[in-house]
XYZ file of C-alpha atoms in Angstrom:
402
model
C 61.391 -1.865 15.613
C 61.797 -3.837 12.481
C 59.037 -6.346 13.806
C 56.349 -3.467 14.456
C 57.260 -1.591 10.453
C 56.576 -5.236 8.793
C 52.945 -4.725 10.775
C 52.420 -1.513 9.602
C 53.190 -2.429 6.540
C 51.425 -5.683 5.898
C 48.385 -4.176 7.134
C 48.638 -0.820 4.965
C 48.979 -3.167 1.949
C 46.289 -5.182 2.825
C 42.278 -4.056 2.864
C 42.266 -3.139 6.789
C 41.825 0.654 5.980
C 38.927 0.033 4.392
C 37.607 -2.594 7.129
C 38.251 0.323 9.348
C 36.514 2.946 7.874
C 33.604 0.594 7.547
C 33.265 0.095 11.101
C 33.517 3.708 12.140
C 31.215 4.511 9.736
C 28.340 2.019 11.001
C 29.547 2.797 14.858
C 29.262 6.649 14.245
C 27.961 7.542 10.967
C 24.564 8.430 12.555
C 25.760 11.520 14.420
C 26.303 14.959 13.028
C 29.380 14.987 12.196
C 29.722 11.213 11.824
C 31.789 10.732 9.120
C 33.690 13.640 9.758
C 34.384 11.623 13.598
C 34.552 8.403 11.462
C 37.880 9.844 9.626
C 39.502 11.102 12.912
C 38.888 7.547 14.690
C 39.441 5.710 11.762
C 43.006 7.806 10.901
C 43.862 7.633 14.553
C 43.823 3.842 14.722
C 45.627 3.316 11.678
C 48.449 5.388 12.510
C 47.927 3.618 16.041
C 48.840 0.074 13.845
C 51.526 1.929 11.421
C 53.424 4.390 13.852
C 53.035 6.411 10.653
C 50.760 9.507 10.146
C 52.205 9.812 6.431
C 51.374 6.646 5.994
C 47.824 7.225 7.127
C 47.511 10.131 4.392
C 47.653 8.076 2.040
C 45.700 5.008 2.996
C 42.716 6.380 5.012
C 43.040 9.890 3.785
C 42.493 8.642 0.096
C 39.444 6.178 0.669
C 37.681 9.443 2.992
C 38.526 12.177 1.157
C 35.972 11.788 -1.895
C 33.306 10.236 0.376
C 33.787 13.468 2.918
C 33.301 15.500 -0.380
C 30.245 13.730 -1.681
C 28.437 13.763 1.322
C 28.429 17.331 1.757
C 31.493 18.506 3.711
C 33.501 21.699 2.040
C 36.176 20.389 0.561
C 38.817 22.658 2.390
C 37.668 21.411 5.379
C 37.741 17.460 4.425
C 41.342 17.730 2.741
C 42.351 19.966 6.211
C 40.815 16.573 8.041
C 42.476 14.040 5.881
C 45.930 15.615 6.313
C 45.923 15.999 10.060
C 43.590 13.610 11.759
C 46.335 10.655 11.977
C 48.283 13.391 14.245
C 46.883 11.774 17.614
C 47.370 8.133 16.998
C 51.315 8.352 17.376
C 49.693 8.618 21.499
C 48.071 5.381 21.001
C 49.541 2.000 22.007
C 51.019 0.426 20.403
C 52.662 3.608 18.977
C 56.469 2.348 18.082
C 57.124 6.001 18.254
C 56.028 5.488 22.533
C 58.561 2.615 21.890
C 61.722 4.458 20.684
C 60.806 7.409 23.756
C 60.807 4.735 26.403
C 63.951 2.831 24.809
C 66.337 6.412 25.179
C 64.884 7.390 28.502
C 64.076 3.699 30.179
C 60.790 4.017 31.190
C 58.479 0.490 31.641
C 56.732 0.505 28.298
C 53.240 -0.505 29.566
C 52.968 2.166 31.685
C 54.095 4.484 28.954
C 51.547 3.298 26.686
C 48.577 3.688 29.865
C 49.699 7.346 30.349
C 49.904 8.609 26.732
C 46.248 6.904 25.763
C 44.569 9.210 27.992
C 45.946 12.443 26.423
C 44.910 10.734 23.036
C 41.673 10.145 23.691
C 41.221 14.143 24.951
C 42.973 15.368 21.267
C 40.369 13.005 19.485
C 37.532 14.379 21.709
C 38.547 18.266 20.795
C 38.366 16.970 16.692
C 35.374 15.082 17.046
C 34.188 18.257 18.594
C 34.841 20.458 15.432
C 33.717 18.030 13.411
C 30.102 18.067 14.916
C 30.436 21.881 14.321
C 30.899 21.639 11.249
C 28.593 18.564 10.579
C 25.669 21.014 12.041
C 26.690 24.041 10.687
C 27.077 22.593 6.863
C 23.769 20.766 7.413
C 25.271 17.072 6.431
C 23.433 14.546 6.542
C 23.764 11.118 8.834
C 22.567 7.692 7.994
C 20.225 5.978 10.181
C 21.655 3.333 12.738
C 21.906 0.098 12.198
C 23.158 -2.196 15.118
C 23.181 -5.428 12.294
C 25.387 -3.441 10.269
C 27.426 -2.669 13.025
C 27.751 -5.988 14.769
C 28.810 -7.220 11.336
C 31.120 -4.559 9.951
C 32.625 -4.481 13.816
C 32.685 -8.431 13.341
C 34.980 -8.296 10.107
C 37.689 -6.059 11.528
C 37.788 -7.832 15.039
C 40.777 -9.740 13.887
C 42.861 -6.523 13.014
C 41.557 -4.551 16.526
C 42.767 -8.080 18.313
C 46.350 -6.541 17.245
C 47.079 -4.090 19.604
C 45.302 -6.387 22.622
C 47.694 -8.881 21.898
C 50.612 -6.562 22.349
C 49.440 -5.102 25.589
C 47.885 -8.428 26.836
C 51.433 -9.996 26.469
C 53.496 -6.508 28.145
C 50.763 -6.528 30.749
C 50.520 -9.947 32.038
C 54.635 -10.019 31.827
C 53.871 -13.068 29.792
C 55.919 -11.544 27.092
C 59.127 -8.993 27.007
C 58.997 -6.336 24.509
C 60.859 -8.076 21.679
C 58.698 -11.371 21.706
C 55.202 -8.906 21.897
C 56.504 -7.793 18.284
C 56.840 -11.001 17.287
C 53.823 -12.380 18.348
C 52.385 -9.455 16.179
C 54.261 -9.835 13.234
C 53.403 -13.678 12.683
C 49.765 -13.240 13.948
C 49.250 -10.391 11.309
C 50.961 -12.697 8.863
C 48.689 -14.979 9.583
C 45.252 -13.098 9.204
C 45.868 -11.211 5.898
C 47.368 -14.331 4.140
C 45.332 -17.203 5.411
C 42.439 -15.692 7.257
C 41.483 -12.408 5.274
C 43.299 -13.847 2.218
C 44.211 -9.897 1.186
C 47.753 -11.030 0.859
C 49.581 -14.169 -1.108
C 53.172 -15.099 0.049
C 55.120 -13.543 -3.311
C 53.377 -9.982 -1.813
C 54.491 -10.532 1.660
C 57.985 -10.987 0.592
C 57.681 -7.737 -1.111
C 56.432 -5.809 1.890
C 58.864 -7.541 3.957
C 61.996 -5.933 1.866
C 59.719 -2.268 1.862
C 59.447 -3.125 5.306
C 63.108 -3.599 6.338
C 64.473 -1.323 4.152
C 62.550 1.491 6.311
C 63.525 -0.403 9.459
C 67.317 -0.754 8.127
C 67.304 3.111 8.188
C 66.012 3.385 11.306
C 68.911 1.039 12.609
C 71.048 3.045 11.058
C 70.177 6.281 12.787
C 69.711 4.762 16.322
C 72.984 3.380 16.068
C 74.470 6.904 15.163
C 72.442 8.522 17.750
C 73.812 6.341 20.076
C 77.259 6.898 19.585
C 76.078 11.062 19.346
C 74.276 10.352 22.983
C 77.701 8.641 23.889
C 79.644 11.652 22.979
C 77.469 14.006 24.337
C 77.495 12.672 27.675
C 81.544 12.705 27.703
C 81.601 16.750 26.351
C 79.017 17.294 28.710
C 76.391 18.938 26.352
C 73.660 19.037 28.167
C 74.916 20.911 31.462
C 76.743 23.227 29.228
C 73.262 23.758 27.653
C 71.522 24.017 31.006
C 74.552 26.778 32.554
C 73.731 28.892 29.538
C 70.274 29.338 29.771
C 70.262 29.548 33.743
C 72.314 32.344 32.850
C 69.696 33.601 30.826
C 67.376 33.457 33.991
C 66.103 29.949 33.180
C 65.555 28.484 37.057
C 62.291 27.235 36.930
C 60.462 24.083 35.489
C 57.941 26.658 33.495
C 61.115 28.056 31.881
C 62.504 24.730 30.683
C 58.565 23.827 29.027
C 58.921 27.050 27.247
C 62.255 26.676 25.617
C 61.497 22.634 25.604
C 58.053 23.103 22.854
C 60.008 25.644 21.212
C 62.982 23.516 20.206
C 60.980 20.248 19.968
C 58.641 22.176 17.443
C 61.296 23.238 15.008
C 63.381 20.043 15.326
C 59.794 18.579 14.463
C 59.388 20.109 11.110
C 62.931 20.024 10.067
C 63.609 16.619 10.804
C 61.574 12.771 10.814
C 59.950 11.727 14.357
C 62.468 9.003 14.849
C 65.568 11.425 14.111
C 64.342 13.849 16.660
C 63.678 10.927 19.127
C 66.844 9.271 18.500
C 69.161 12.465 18.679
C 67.434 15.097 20.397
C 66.126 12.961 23.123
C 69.398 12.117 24.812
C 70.146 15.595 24.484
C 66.754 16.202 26.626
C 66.806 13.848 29.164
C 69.353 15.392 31.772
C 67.863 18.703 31.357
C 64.589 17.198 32.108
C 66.135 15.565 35.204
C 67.431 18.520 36.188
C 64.188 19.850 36.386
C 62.339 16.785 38.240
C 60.209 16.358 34.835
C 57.786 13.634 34.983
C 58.666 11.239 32.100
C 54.913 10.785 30.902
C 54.372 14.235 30.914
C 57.921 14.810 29.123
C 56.448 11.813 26.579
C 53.091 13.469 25.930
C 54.703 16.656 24.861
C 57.470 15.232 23.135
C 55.631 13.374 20.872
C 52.624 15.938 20.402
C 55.070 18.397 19.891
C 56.418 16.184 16.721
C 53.473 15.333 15.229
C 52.037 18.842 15.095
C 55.369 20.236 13.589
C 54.770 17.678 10.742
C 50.943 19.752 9.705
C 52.451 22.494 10.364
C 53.504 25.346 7.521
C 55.863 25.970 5.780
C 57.951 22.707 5.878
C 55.540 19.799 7.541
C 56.709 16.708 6.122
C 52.748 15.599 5.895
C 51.594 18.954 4.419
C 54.114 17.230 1.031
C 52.987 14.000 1.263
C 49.081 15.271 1.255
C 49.985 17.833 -1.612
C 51.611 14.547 -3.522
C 48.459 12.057 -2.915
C 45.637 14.759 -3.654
C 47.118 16.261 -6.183
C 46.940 19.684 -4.601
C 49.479 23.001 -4.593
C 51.275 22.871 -0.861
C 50.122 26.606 -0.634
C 46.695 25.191 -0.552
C 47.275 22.752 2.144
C 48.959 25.365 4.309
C 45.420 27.235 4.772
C 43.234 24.383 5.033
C 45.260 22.566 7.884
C 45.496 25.478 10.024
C 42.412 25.496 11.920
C 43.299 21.946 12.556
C 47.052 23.010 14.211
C 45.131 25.667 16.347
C 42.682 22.557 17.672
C 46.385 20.338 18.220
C 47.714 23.198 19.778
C 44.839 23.735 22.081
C 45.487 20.081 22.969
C 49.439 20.324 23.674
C 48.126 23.310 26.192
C 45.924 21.310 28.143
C 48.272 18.340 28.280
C 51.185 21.588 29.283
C 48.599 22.514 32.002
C 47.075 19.856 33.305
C 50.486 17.784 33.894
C 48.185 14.876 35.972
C 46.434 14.119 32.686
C 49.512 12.161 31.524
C 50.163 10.680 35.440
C 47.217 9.888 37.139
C 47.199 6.251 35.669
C 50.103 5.666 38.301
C 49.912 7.513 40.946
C 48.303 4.479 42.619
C 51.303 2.406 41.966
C 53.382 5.264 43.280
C 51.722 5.582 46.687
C 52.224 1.618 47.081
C 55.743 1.912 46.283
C 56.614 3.963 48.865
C 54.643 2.642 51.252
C 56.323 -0.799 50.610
C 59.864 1.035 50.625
C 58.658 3.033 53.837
C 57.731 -0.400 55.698
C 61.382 -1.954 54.458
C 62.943 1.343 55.593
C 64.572 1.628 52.509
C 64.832 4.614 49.814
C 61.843 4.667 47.349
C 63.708 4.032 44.317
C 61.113 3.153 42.433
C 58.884 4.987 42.598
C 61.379 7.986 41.744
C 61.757 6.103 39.112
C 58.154 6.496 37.815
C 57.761 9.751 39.230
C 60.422 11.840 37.454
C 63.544 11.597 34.855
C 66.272 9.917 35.646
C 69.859 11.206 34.236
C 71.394 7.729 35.168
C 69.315 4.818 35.237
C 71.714 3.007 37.578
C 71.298 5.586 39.851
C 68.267 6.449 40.353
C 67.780 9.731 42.913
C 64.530 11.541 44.108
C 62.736 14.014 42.474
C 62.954 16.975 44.703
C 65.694 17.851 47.627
């Protein structure tokens, strides 16, 4: 955790934002729309980097904002789009916010990260969507395509996109374990920005590292609290005195638990931070999610959409403060403009609710081998229960249905 914050940091102190936006602009700028889509694939990454959408506001949001504006966008619409568009990249890898979900409920990581891209990739379609609209309907203009100015602005962030490959390259291949992935990041960013990009000298480093850690030292703090709170709650038995209430209450089937599930993960989400919700409320979650059969990427998907549109969303979304702090706008005025933009992220959390294969498909394959292999040792299919549904005790792992 500390390891992935120094990235974030490094790079949102450096001139990457701006490489970014670049490069979306000369990859998409020509469409209706395009710098409307540039601004949701350009936030969307960042955040991606950072694990921060706040973060995002204020880096990518603040370079956009005044270009939307000048181009020709309404400006309710482009401060709406600044404020929210980083929402989707907390479902990109490599997401530390993916990290902390599969740390408390011991899913593989990789595979965590291949099931949550997909539901990413649909929110960012259903912006870019809207954006078009709008691009059309406000009659903005696009800039004509240029495939030089593409190759070349593409060229100058490749080292920053290489980021996330290494990560995944290193999970993927099993070359790395989690812990040396971060690493590898952490001294390879180092290594761009100061001697490569030369955006950063040493004395600055050593100032984002202490920003850095402080944020991480927090962090620390609350997992280790959470973890004695998980502790507890296990010995009281919480969670089944949780789930005998509201089966009393008539909830006895899996759509029941969703229900009350987006309910209390929205309003955790906009009274607490992402990683407090993860860190306490997760453990909290996970039997009642077993208890269900829950698939774990499905549970993650929702989780973490469920946090990040509490955060745009009125009265108390941490994000709706920070954009009212950076633009210099009343909060009342942010509430209205970001509200189309919850209904779109709300449409999304519905289709990834409804279409639960969206967030499993990438391993069903794997599943199907599993068992056969378990089926041709005559042996239970432990693992593939494993990937196939919530496990209450990862030491004893049991199958999904009677």
């Amino acid at each position: 955790i500390p390891l992935f914050v120094f990235v974030g940091y490094l790079m949102a102190e450096s001139k990457t934002p701006d490489r970014i936006v670049k490069a979306a602009a000369a990859a998409l700028g020509w469409m209706p729309g395009g710098l409307a889509i540039v601004c949701i694939v350009a936030s969307a990454v960042f955040t991606m980097l950072t694990g921060g959408s706040g973060v995002t506001i204020v880096a990518i949001g603040g370079l956009l904002l005044p270009v939307l504006i000048e181009q020709g966008y309404d400006r309710k619409f482009a401060l709406g789009l600044v404020t929210t568009a980083g929402a989707v990249g907390l479902l990109l890898p490599p997401s530390p916010l993916v990290l902390i979900y599969c740390y408390v409920t011991g899913v593989h990581v990789g595979k965590t990260y291949a099931a949550t891209l997909y539901p990413g990739l649909v929110l960012i379609g259903i912006l870019s969507v809207y954006a078009v609209y709008v691009g059309v309907r406000s009659k903005v203009p696009t800039q004509r395509f240029d495939m030089g100015e593409l190759v070349r602005e593409t060229w100058n962030v490749k080292w920053e996109l290489f980021a996330p490959v290494l990560v995944l390259a290193g999970l993927g291949t099993g070359l790395m374990d989690l812990h040396e992935s971060a690493a590898a990041a952490a001294l390879y960013t180092v290594i761009i920005e100061v001697y490569i990009y030369k955006d950063l000298t040493w004395k600055k480093v050593r100032k984002v590292a202490k920003d850095a850690m402080s944020l991480a030292g927090a962090i620390v703090i609350i997992l280790a609290m959470a973890t004695a709170l998980t502790n507890y709650i296990v010995h009281a038995r919480v969670p089944q005195r949780i789930l005998a209430f509201f089966v009393e209450q008539g909830m006895s089937e899996l759509w029941h638990f969703i229900v009350v599930l987006n309910l209390f993960l929205f309003i955790m989400g906009m009274l607490m931070d992402a990683f407090s919700v993860l860190l306490v409320a997760l453990p909290l979650l996970v039997p009642l999610a077993a208890n269900f059969g829950m698939h774990p990427f499905y549970l993650a998907v929702m989780f973490l959409l469920n946090l990040e549109i509490a955060y745009v969303t009125p009265p108390v979304g941490l994000n709706l403060y920070i954009a009212s702090f950076r633009f210099r706008r009343p909060v009342t005025e942010i509430y209205r403009v970001v509200l189309p933009f919850v209904g779109l992220l709300m449409m999304g959390l519905l289709i990834v609710i409804f279409v639960p294969k969206l967030s499993s498909f990438t391993i069903e394959d794997e599943v199907a081998a599993l068992r056969a292999e378990a089926k041709k040792a005559n042996i239970a299919p432990t693992q593939a229960w494993a990937l196939e549904c919530i496990q209450e005790d990862r030491n004893n792992i049991i199958p999904c249905s009677p």
